[in-house]
Short mmCIF file of C-alpha atoms in Angstrom, two decimals:
data_model
loop_
_atom_site.label_atom_id
_atom_site.label_comp_id
_atom_site.label_asym_id
_atom_site.label_seq_id
_atom_site.Cartn_x
_atom_site.Cartn_y
_atom_site.Cartn_z
CA UNK A 129 75.24 -78.77 168.73
CA UNK A 130 76.53 -75.21 168.15
CA UNK A 131 79.13 -74.55 165.51
CA UNK A 132 81.18 -72.55 168.02
CA UNK A 133 81.14 -73.46 171.72
CA UNK A 134 83.72 -71.57 173.83
CA UNK A 135 83.51 -74.26 176.50
CA UNK A 136 84.97 -76.82 174.09
CA UNK A 137 87.81 -74.70 172.69
CA UNK A 138 91.21 -76.22 173.36
CA UNK A 139 94.56 -74.41 173.51
CA UNK A 140 95.98 -76.67 170.80
CA UNK A 141 99.66 -76.27 170.02
CA UNK A 142 99.88 -72.46 169.92
CA UNK A 143 102.25 -70.91 172.43
CA UNK A 144 101.41 -67.18 172.50
CA UNK A 145 99.31 -67.28 175.66
CA UNK A 146 95.62 -66.74 176.24
CA UNK A 147 93.53 -63.77 175.19
CA UNK A 148 90.04 -62.90 176.37
CA UNK A 149 87.21 -62.63 173.85
CA UNK A 150 85.48 -59.43 175.00
CA UNK A 151 82.10 -57.92 174.15
CA UNK A 152 82.79 -54.19 173.55
CA UNK A 153 79.26 -53.12 174.48
CA UNK A 154 79.48 -54.53 178.00
CA UNK A 155 83.07 -55.53 178.66
CA UNK A 156 81.86 -59.08 179.35
CA UNK A 157 84.18 -62.00 178.67
CA UNK A 158 82.68 -64.28 176.02
CA UNK A 159 85.46 -66.85 176.00
CA UNK A 160 89.20 -67.31 175.64
CA UNK A 161 91.39 -67.99 172.62
CA UNK A 162 95.03 -69.01 172.39
CA UNK A 163 97.33 -66.69 170.48
CA UNK A 164 100.10 -67.59 168.06
CA UNK A 165 103.68 -66.64 168.77
CA UNK A 166 106.33 -66.07 166.09
CA UNK A 167 107.73 -69.51 166.87
CA UNK A 168 104.41 -71.11 165.93
CA UNK A 169 104.41 -69.73 162.39
CA UNK A 170 107.24 -71.88 161.03
CA UNK A 171 105.76 -75.14 162.33
CA UNK A 172 102.28 -74.35 161.04
CA UNK A 173 103.53 -73.21 157.63
CA UNK A 174 105.39 -76.52 157.23
CA UNK A 175 102.17 -78.41 157.93
CA UNK A 176 100.29 -76.24 155.47
CA UNK A 177 102.94 -76.72 152.77
CA UNK A 178 102.70 -80.49 153.09
CA UNK A 179 98.89 -80.48 152.94
CA UNK A 180 98.81 -78.08 150.00
CA UNK A 181 100.46 -80.48 147.56
CA UNK A 182 97.65 -83.01 147.80
CA UNK A 183 95.00 -80.30 147.75
CA UNK A 184 96.41 -78.77 144.55
CA UNK A 185 96.19 -82.19 142.91
CA UNK A 186 92.58 -82.66 144.03
CA UNK A 187 90.11 -82.47 141.10
CA UNK A 188 88.54 -79.04 140.82
CA UNK A 189 84.94 -80.29 141.38
CA UNK A 190 85.99 -81.45 144.86
CA UNK A 191 87.53 -78.10 145.75
CA UNK A 192 84.54 -76.25 144.32
CA UNK A 193 82.14 -78.48 146.25
CA UNK A 194 83.77 -77.59 149.57
CA UNK A 195 83.35 -73.89 148.87
CA UNK A 196 79.73 -74.26 147.73
CA UNK A 197 78.86 -76.18 150.89
CA UNK A 198 80.59 -73.51 152.97
CA UNK A 199 78.43 -70.86 151.32
CA UNK A 200 75.30 -72.81 152.23
CA UNK A 201 76.47 -73.23 155.83
CA UNK A 202 76.58 -69.49 156.43
CA UNK A 203 72.79 -69.57 156.06
CA UNK A 204 72.43 -72.79 158.09
CA UNK A 205 74.33 -71.27 161.03
CA UNK A 206 73.20 -67.68 160.50
CA UNK A 207 71.64 -67.17 163.93
CA UNK A 208 74.74 -68.32 165.79
CA UNK A 209 77.21 -66.48 163.56
CA UNK A 210 75.10 -63.30 163.67
CA UNK A 211 75.26 -63.34 167.47
CA UNK A 212 79.05 -63.60 167.42
CA UNK A 213 79.36 -60.74 164.94
CA UNK A 214 77.04 -58.55 167.02
CA UNK A 215 78.63 -59.31 170.38
CA UNK A 216 82.32 -59.63 169.50
CA UNK A 217 82.67 -56.92 166.82
CA UNK A 218 79.94 -54.52 167.96
CA UNK A 219 77.93 -54.90 164.75
CA UNK A 220 74.24 -54.08 164.61
CA UNK A 221 72.24 -57.11 163.37
CA UNK A 222 71.75 -55.62 159.91
CA UNK A 223 75.49 -55.21 159.45
CA UNK A 224 76.02 -58.78 160.68
CA UNK A 225 73.48 -60.05 158.14
CA UNK A 226 75.32 -58.10 155.43
CA UNK A 227 78.55 -59.86 156.40
CA UNK A 228 76.94 -63.29 156.34
CA UNK A 229 75.41 -62.63 152.93
CA UNK A 230 78.69 -61.39 151.45
CA UNK A 231 80.62 -64.27 153.05
CA UNK A 232 78.34 -66.78 151.34
CA UNK A 233 78.71 -64.95 148.02
CA UNK A 234 82.49 -65.00 148.40
CA UNK A 235 82.39 -68.78 148.80
CA UNK A 236 80.12 -69.26 145.79
CA UNK A 237 82.30 -67.02 143.62
CA UNK A 238 85.40 -68.85 144.84
CA UNK A 239 83.82 -72.17 143.90
CA UNK A 240 83.41 -70.85 140.35
CA UNK A 241 87.10 -69.91 140.23
CA UNK A 242 88.11 -73.54 140.58
CA UNK A 243 86.89 -74.31 137.04
CA UNK A 244 88.07 -71.14 135.29
CA UNK A 245 90.45 -71.60 132.33
CA UNK A 246 93.92 -72.27 133.65
CA UNK A 247 95.92 -70.67 130.85
CA UNK A 248 96.29 -69.80 127.17
CA UNK A 249 97.81 -71.40 124.09
CA UNK A 250 100.56 -69.13 122.75
CA UNK A 251 101.98 -68.68 119.30
CA UNK A 252 105.58 -69.83 118.97
CA UNK A 253 108.29 -69.39 116.33
CA UNK A 254 109.69 -72.78 117.34
CA UNK A 255 108.30 -76.24 116.48
CA UNK A 256 106.66 -76.73 119.85
CA UNK A 257 103.41 -76.43 121.74
CA UNK A 258 103.56 -73.29 123.89
CA UNK A 259 101.11 -72.31 126.61
CA UNK A 260 100.67 -70.55 129.92
CA UNK A 261 99.32 -72.41 132.92
CA UNK A 262 98.01 -71.01 136.19
CA UNK A 263 99.34 -72.97 139.14
CA UNK A 264 98.62 -72.43 142.85
CA UNK A 265 100.94 -70.02 144.63
CA UNK A 266 101.40 -72.58 147.43
CA UNK A 267 100.88 -71.25 150.96
CA UNK A 268 99.06 -67.92 151.31
CA UNK A 269 99.23 -65.71 154.39
CA UNK A 270 96.10 -63.68 155.17
CA UNK A 271 96.06 -60.89 157.74
CA UNK A 272 92.53 -59.61 158.45
CA UNK A 273 91.33 -56.69 160.63
CA UNK A 274 88.60 -56.28 163.25
CA UNK A 275 86.09 -54.03 161.52
CA UNK A 276 84.40 -56.37 159.02
CA UNK A 277 86.12 -59.47 160.33
CA UNK A 278 84.31 -62.27 158.53
CA UNK A 279 84.20 -60.70 155.06
CA UNK A 280 87.74 -59.36 155.17
CA UNK A 281 89.00 -62.85 156.00
CA UNK A 282 86.84 -64.96 153.70
CA UNK A 283 87.40 -62.78 150.62
CA UNK A 284 91.02 -63.98 150.57
CA UNK A 285 90.70 -67.37 152.27
CA UNK A 286 87.95 -68.72 149.99
CA UNK A 287 89.53 -67.94 146.58
CA UNK A 288 92.98 -68.99 147.78
CA UNK A 289 91.62 -72.39 148.85
CA UNK A 290 89.51 -72.83 145.72
CA UNK A 291 92.59 -72.28 143.54
CA UNK A 292 94.56 -75.03 145.31
CA UNK A 293 96.46 -73.15 148.00
CA UNK A 294 96.78 -73.65 151.74
CA UNK A 295 96.16 -70.63 154.01
CA UNK A 296 97.51 -69.25 157.25
CA UNK A 297 94.94 -66.75 158.56
CA UNK A 298 95.87 -64.22 161.24
CA UNK A 299 92.71 -62.47 162.41
CA UNK A 300 92.82 -59.48 164.73
CA UNK A 301 92.81 -60.87 168.30
CA UNK A 302 89.86 -58.60 169.13
CA UNK A 303 87.70 -60.52 166.64
CA UNK A 304 89.43 -63.88 166.63
CA UNK A 305 86.14 -65.80 166.71
CA UNK A 306 84.01 -64.15 164.03
CA UNK A 307 87.08 -63.28 161.95
CA UNK A 308 88.83 -66.63 162.23
CA UNK A 309 87.47 -69.53 164.24
CA UNK A 310 83.98 -69.16 162.76
CA UNK A 311 85.30 -69.38 159.21
CA UNK A 312 87.47 -72.38 160.08
CA UNK A 313 84.49 -74.14 161.66
CA UNK A 314 82.31 -73.54 158.59
CA UNK A 315 84.96 -74.84 156.21
CA UNK A 316 85.66 -77.87 158.37
CA UNK A 317 81.97 -78.77 158.36
CA UNK A 318 81.97 -78.22 154.58
CA UNK A 319 84.63 -80.92 154.22
CA UNK A 320 87.90 -79.00 153.90
CA UNK A 321 90.74 -81.46 154.61
CA UNK A 322 92.84 -80.90 157.69
CA UNK A 323 96.04 -78.91 157.44
CA UNK A 324 94.88 -76.49 154.76
CA UNK A 325 93.55 -73.63 156.90
CA UNK A 326 95.27 -72.54 160.10
CA UNK A 327 93.80 -69.76 162.26
CA UNK A 328 96.55 -67.89 164.10
CA UNK A 329 95.27 -64.92 166.09
CA UNK A 330 98.17 -62.87 167.33
CA UNK A 331 99.86 -59.53 167.59
CA UNK A 332 102.32 -57.63 165.43
CA UNK A 333 105.19 -60.02 166.11
CA UNK A 334 103.21 -63.01 164.84
CA UNK A 335 102.19 -60.99 161.80
CA UNK A 336 105.78 -60.08 161.03
CA UNK A 337 106.82 -63.72 161.31
CA UNK A 338 104.01 -64.73 158.95
CA UNK A 339 105.05 -62.17 156.33
CA UNK A 340 108.71 -63.20 156.53
CA UNK A 341 108.17 -66.99 156.53
CA UNK A 342 109.92 -68.51 153.51
CA UNK A 343 107.16 -71.05 152.84
CA UNK A 344 104.50 -68.35 152.45
CA UNK A 345 104.67 -67.00 148.91
CA UNK A 346 101.75 -64.56 148.84
CA UNK A 347 100.53 -62.15 151.52
CA UNK A 348 97.01 -60.72 151.56
CA UNK A 349 96.90 -57.89 154.10
CA UNK A 350 93.99 -55.66 155.08
CA UNK A 351 94.65 -53.01 157.70
CA UNK A 352 96.07 -49.59 158.38
CA UNK A 353 98.37 -47.80 155.98
CA UNK A 354 101.19 -47.68 158.52
CA UNK A 355 101.08 -51.42 159.14
CA UNK A 356 100.68 -52.06 155.42
CA UNK A 357 103.88 -50.18 154.64
CA UNK A 358 105.76 -52.43 157.07
CA UNK A 359 104.20 -55.53 155.51
CA UNK A 360 105.10 -54.36 152.02
CA UNK A 361 108.69 -53.61 153.02
CA UNK A 362 109.17 -57.04 154.60
CA UNK A 363 107.53 -58.82 151.66
CA UNK A 364 109.74 -56.90 149.25
CA UNK A 365 112.90 -57.93 151.05
CA UNK A 366 111.66 -61.54 150.98
CA UNK A 367 110.83 -61.26 147.25
CA UNK A 368 107.20 -62.26 147.66
CA UNK A 369 103.96 -60.67 146.51
CA UNK A 370 101.94 -58.61 148.98
CA UNK A 371 98.41 -57.50 148.16
CA UNK A 372 97.72 -54.53 150.42
CA UNK A 373 94.26 -53.10 151.12
CA UNK A 374 94.82 -50.15 153.44
CA UNK A 375 93.20 -47.03 154.85
CA UNK A 376 91.09 -44.36 153.25
CA UNK A 377 89.73 -40.85 153.57
CA UNK A 378 87.03 -41.08 150.94
CA UNK A 379 85.06 -38.15 149.61
CA UNK A 380 81.36 -37.77 148.80
CA UNK A 381 80.93 -34.91 146.31
CA UNK A 382 77.46 -33.32 146.23
CA UNK A 383 76.99 -31.21 143.09
CA UNK A 384 74.72 -28.18 142.80
CA UNK A 385 71.98 -30.09 140.94
CA UNK A 386 71.76 -32.90 143.53
CA UNK A 387 68.57 -33.87 145.33
CA UNK A 388 69.66 -32.70 148.77
CA UNK A 389 67.45 -35.08 150.74
CA UNK A 390 68.72 -38.05 148.76
CA UNK A 391 72.29 -36.83 149.22
CA UNK A 392 71.88 -36.53 152.98
CA UNK A 393 70.41 -40.02 153.09
CA UNK A 394 73.45 -41.38 151.25
CA UNK A 395 75.79 -39.40 153.48
CA UNK A 396 74.22 -40.62 156.72
CA UNK A 397 74.74 -44.25 155.76
CA UNK A 398 78.20 -43.64 154.31
CA UNK A 399 79.58 -41.95 157.42
CA UNK A 400 77.81 -43.75 160.26
CA UNK A 401 77.43 -47.37 159.09
CA UNK A 402 79.19 -49.60 161.64
CA UNK A 403 80.25 -46.56 163.66
CA UNK A 404 82.36 -45.36 160.74
CA UNK A 405 84.78 -48.25 161.23
CA UNK A 406 84.97 -49.06 157.51
CA UNK A 407 87.93 -48.33 155.24
CA UNK A 408 85.49 -46.98 152.61
CA UNK A 409 83.60 -44.76 155.08
CA UNK A 410 82.49 -41.39 153.72
CA UNK A 411 85.13 -39.35 155.52
CA UNK A 412 84.91 -36.03 153.67
CA UNK A 413 81.68 -34.37 152.53
CA UNK A 414 82.31 -31.88 149.72
CA UNK A 415 79.12 -29.92 149.09
CA UNK A 416 78.39 -27.19 146.58
CA UNK A 417 78.17 -23.80 148.28
CA UNK A 418 74.54 -23.32 147.20
CA UNK A 419 73.51 -26.41 149.20
CA UNK A 420 76.04 -26.25 152.01
CA UNK A 421 74.09 -24.68 154.90
CA UNK A 422 70.97 -26.79 154.31
CA UNK A 423 73.08 -29.92 153.89
CA UNK A 424 74.85 -29.38 157.23
CA UNK A 425 71.53 -28.68 158.98
CA UNK A 426 69.84 -31.79 157.56
CA UNK A 427 72.83 -34.07 158.15
CA UNK A 428 73.13 -32.86 161.75
CA UNK A 429 69.44 -33.53 162.31
CA UNK A 430 69.82 -37.05 160.88
CA UNK A 431 72.82 -37.67 163.12
CA UNK A 432 70.96 -36.55 166.24
CA UNK A 433 68.03 -38.83 165.37
CA UNK A 434 70.16 -41.99 165.29
CA UNK A 435 70.20 -44.27 168.31
CA UNK A 436 73.43 -45.58 169.82
CA UNK A 437 73.68 -48.50 172.22
CA UNK A 438 74.16 -52.21 172.84
CA UNK A 439 73.25 -53.89 169.52
CA UNK A 440 72.70 -57.29 171.15
CA UNK A 441 70.15 -56.13 173.72
CA UNK A 442 68.65 -53.04 172.05
CA UNK A 443 67.43 -52.00 168.62
CA UNK A 444 69.94 -49.31 167.65
CA UNK A 445 71.52 -47.74 164.59
CA UNK A 446 75.08 -47.68 165.94
CA UNK A 447 76.86 -49.98 168.36
CA UNK A 448 80.12 -49.45 170.26
CA UNK A 449 83.50 -48.72 168.73
CA UNK A 450 85.91 -51.60 169.13
CA UNK A 451 87.91 -50.50 172.19
CA UNK A 452 89.10 -47.60 174.38
CA UNK A 453 92.11 -46.82 172.22
CA UNK A 454 89.95 -46.33 169.14
CA UNK A 455 87.47 -44.22 171.07
CA UNK A 456 90.27 -42.01 172.42
CA UNK A 457 91.59 -41.43 168.89
CA UNK A 458 88.15 -40.48 167.56
CA UNK A 459 87.48 -38.10 170.44
CA UNK A 460 90.91 -36.50 170.18
CA UNK A 461 90.47 -35.76 166.46
CA UNK A 462 87.02 -34.25 167.02
CA UNK A 463 88.23 -32.04 169.89
CA UNK A 464 91.32 -30.95 167.97
CA UNK A 465 89.10 -30.00 165.03
CA UNK A 466 86.92 -27.82 167.24
CA UNK A 467 89.98 -26.12 168.75
CA UNK A 468 91.17 -25.28 165.24
CA UNK A 469 87.95 -23.52 164.31
CA UNK A 470 85.60 -26.19 162.96
CA UNK A 471 82.06 -26.33 164.36
CA UNK A 472 80.65 -29.49 165.90
CA UNK A 473 77.11 -29.37 164.50
CA UNK A 474 76.03 -32.70 166.02
CA UNK A 475 77.49 -35.31 168.33
CA UNK A 476 81.01 -34.92 169.59
CA UNK A 477 80.26 -36.81 172.78
CA UNK A 478 80.26 -40.37 174.05
CA UNK A 479 79.37 -42.66 176.93
CA UNK A 480 81.68 -45.60 177.48
CA UNK A 481 82.48 -46.97 173.99
CA UNK A 482 79.33 -45.52 172.44
CA UNK A 483 80.30 -42.48 170.36
CA UNK A 484 77.51 -40.31 169.03
CA UNK A 485 77.37 -39.77 165.25
CA UNK A 486 79.15 -36.47 164.75
CA UNK A 487 78.92 -33.77 162.10
CA UNK A 488 81.74 -31.22 161.79
CA UNK A 489 80.91 -28.08 159.80
CA UNK A 490 83.36 -25.58 158.30
CA UNK A 491 86.01 -28.27 157.80
CA UNK A 492 89.17 -27.50 155.90
CA UNK A 493 92.86 -28.17 155.66
CA UNK A 494 93.19 -27.08 159.29
CA UNK A 495 90.73 -29.75 160.49
CA UNK A 496 92.35 -33.00 161.71
CA UNK A 497 89.10 -34.97 161.41
CA UNK A 498 88.98 -33.92 157.74
CA UNK A 499 92.61 -34.48 156.76
CA UNK A 500 93.18 -37.74 158.68
CA UNK A 501 91.45 -41.12 158.63
CA UNK A 502 89.23 -41.08 161.74
CA UNK A 503 87.78 -44.61 161.59
CA UNK A 504 84.82 -43.46 163.61
CA UNK A 505 81.30 -41.98 163.16
CA UNK A 506 82.47 -38.51 162.13
CA UNK A 507 81.30 -36.53 159.08
CA UNK A 508 83.36 -33.41 158.25
CA UNK A 509 81.64 -31.09 155.73
CA UNK A 510 83.34 -28.58 153.43
CA UNK A 511 81.95 -26.39 150.65
CA UNK A 512 83.21 -25.81 147.12
CA UNK A 513 82.26 -23.35 144.40
CA UNK A 514 83.34 -24.93 141.09
CA UNK A 515 83.84 -28.36 139.57
CA UNK A 516 87.55 -27.69 139.34
CA UNK A 517 87.66 -26.96 143.06
CA UNK A 518 85.61 -30.09 143.83
CA UNK A 519 87.97 -32.25 141.77
CA UNK A 520 91.03 -30.75 143.45
CA UNK A 521 89.62 -31.20 146.95
CA UNK A 522 88.49 -34.78 146.33
CA UNK A 523 91.90 -35.69 144.86
CA UNK A 524 93.87 -34.04 147.66
CA UNK A 525 95.58 -36.11 150.32
CA UNK A 526 97.48 -39.39 150.27
CA UNK A 527 94.57 -41.81 149.93
CA UNK A 528 92.70 -43.13 146.89
CA UNK A 529 90.18 -45.76 147.92
CA UNK A 530 86.53 -44.87 147.23
CA UNK A 531 84.56 -41.95 145.82
CA UNK A 532 80.89 -41.02 145.71
CA UNK A 533 79.32 -38.33 143.51
CA UNK A 534 75.69 -37.21 143.80
CA UNK A 535 74.27 -35.39 140.78
CA UNK A 536 71.28 -35.28 138.45
CA UNK A 537 73.68 -35.38 135.52
CA UNK A 538 75.24 -38.87 135.52
CA UNK A 539 77.46 -38.09 132.53
CA UNK A 540 78.89 -35.14 134.42
CA UNK A 541 79.40 -37.40 137.43
CA UNK A 542 81.42 -39.86 135.36
CA UNK A 543 83.50 -37.05 133.87
CA UNK A 544 84.26 -35.71 137.34
CA UNK A 545 85.16 -39.18 138.62
CA UNK A 546 87.72 -39.53 135.83
CA UNK A 547 89.56 -36.53 137.28
CA UNK A 548 89.93 -38.03 140.76
CA UNK A 549 92.44 -40.88 141.33
CA UNK A 550 90.62 -43.64 143.19
CA UNK A 551 90.23 -47.40 143.08
CA UNK A 552 86.42 -47.30 143.37
CA UNK A 553 83.87 -44.73 142.15
CA UNK A 554 80.09 -44.64 142.59
CA UNK A 555 77.76 -42.16 140.88
CA UNK A 556 74.63 -41.39 142.92
CA UNK A 557 75.75 -43.59 145.78
CA UNK A 558 77.91 -43.15 148.84
CA UNK A 559 81.35 -44.67 149.26
CA UNK A 560 80.60 -47.91 151.17
CA UNK A 561 79.77 -50.72 148.73
CA UNK A 562 80.96 -54.29 148.29
CA UNK A 563 80.15 -57.21 145.99
CA UNK A 564 81.97 -60.52 145.72
CA UNK A 565 82.03 -60.28 141.90
CA UNK A 566 83.71 -56.86 141.81
CA UNK A 567 87.44 -56.12 142.07
CA UNK A 568 88.23 -54.20 145.24
CA UNK A 569 91.23 -52.08 146.12
CA UNK A 570 92.66 -48.60 146.41
CA UNK A 571 95.53 -46.50 145.11
CA UNK A 572 98.48 -44.74 146.74
CA UNK A 573 98.21 -44.85 150.55
CA UNK A 574 95.02 -46.92 150.20
CA UNK A 575 96.82 -49.94 148.77
CA UNK A 576 98.22 -51.67 145.75
CA UNK A 577 95.15 -51.74 143.50
CA UNK A 578 92.21 -54.03 142.80
CA UNK A 579 93.49 -57.36 144.15
CA UNK A 580 90.32 -58.95 145.51
CA UNK A 581 87.06 -59.99 143.92
CA UNK A 582 86.03 -61.71 140.71
CA UNK A 583 88.78 -62.52 138.24
CA UNK A 584 91.27 -60.38 140.17
CA UNK A 585 91.57 -63.34 142.54
CA UNK A 586 93.18 -65.40 139.75
CA UNK A 587 96.09 -62.97 139.62
CA UNK A 588 96.23 -62.69 143.40
CA UNK A 589 96.49 -66.36 144.30
CA UNK A 590 98.10 -68.18 141.35
CA UNK A 591 101.39 -68.08 139.50
CA UNK A 592 101.49 -67.92 135.71
CA UNK A 593 103.84 -70.58 134.35
CA UNK A 594 105.07 -70.71 130.74
CA UNK A 595 105.18 -74.32 129.51
CA UNK A 596 106.39 -75.74 126.18
CA UNK A 597 106.33 -79.25 124.71
CA UNK A 598 108.39 -80.58 121.75
CA UNK A 599 107.92 -83.89 119.94
CA UNK A 600 111.71 -84.43 119.89
CA UNK A 601 114.45 -83.01 122.11
CA UNK A 602 115.64 -79.63 120.92
CA UNK A 603 119.03 -79.21 119.30
CA UNK A 604 121.31 -76.31 120.24
CA UNK A 605 124.59 -74.87 118.90
CA UNK A 606 126.58 -76.34 121.84
#
């Protein structure tokens, strides 16, 4: 019996109406899901709050065991889950396999969190035992986007559950299955008790209700910078923590001593992986003037050699972008860049939702595809003459998510990275990397810092409580 069968999905108690599950490559309807309305959030959060108390009191080996089994089940159901990722999110099979592998790792790492030390013994000037204790936050709200739907949901859901919380997950309605229902089905089969994970696909109104709900004490949001600002403002008014992982416009800096073929190979992957729909995508190529012309020529040739098409029915490098609105934004930024003097060296065209990998030469401050986050398969290239200029260009702009530097001198690469504010830096690699054990997050318009991954999850999903114990009741002056 399949893990996910659209024919057996029931509307349940959600009241936001039905939404079609659509395959971007073909426009075919794969199924129907029921959306959450703002009115649904309060009822579901009450259920989650009640279930969370018993879960927090459950011995840690039980919680860890659920997460370990969930990790194993991503391999057991890999064929089925891969198909959903390919068809619903437009992933090529290799990208889908990457998501499944990372999702399993996230579950295994979360299982290990359950047995981490829960506090410290503190010194005290009073005759008492003094310590800190980590306690579950309670109910956690997770808002996950469409682009890497499974990973960007599980990286918050798994550690939050392992640490004794309940979770309300709002996946993007465009990827409600592989970003929500699939994860819920895996965890249910792994033995997660009912009431602890609620999948609530919905629009902005449902998201706003989730952020404002008084029972939800922590928000984990991944999405655009504009939406993240609204989430942060609402969370601030409600006096709750919001961990925000937002947009990016990440630079790859190619120094004069770089192996140009290796650099172009890194750049091709960094800009065109999953149609450029990755927050860490290599969005700005800063290339030393001595290599610039050859770099543009080689990158354009690589771009033209890549195949674009239906990833479910063909063997291709790039699939479709997620929908017409995203395609229109990509195309508008490319055309505006050409009007303002940049040169489209490759691509710049599309058929249906299939946008060709695009290289834009002679990019600069006048180039919209260079200064803005495109979220598409577009690689703007700009030259620099000195290290100071490279550092200034890479640091320019509102974002600070990821950075790549290609050089034969790794010490120089590290020195340059220290001059560029960013949450993530890679020497001799492009900007798109992820590991479950590593903290992940950006600065400034890219988010509120490294809030996901490894031990960062302890801070994200627990509260630190100071506790003291005296042998006898304390005496006080009055």
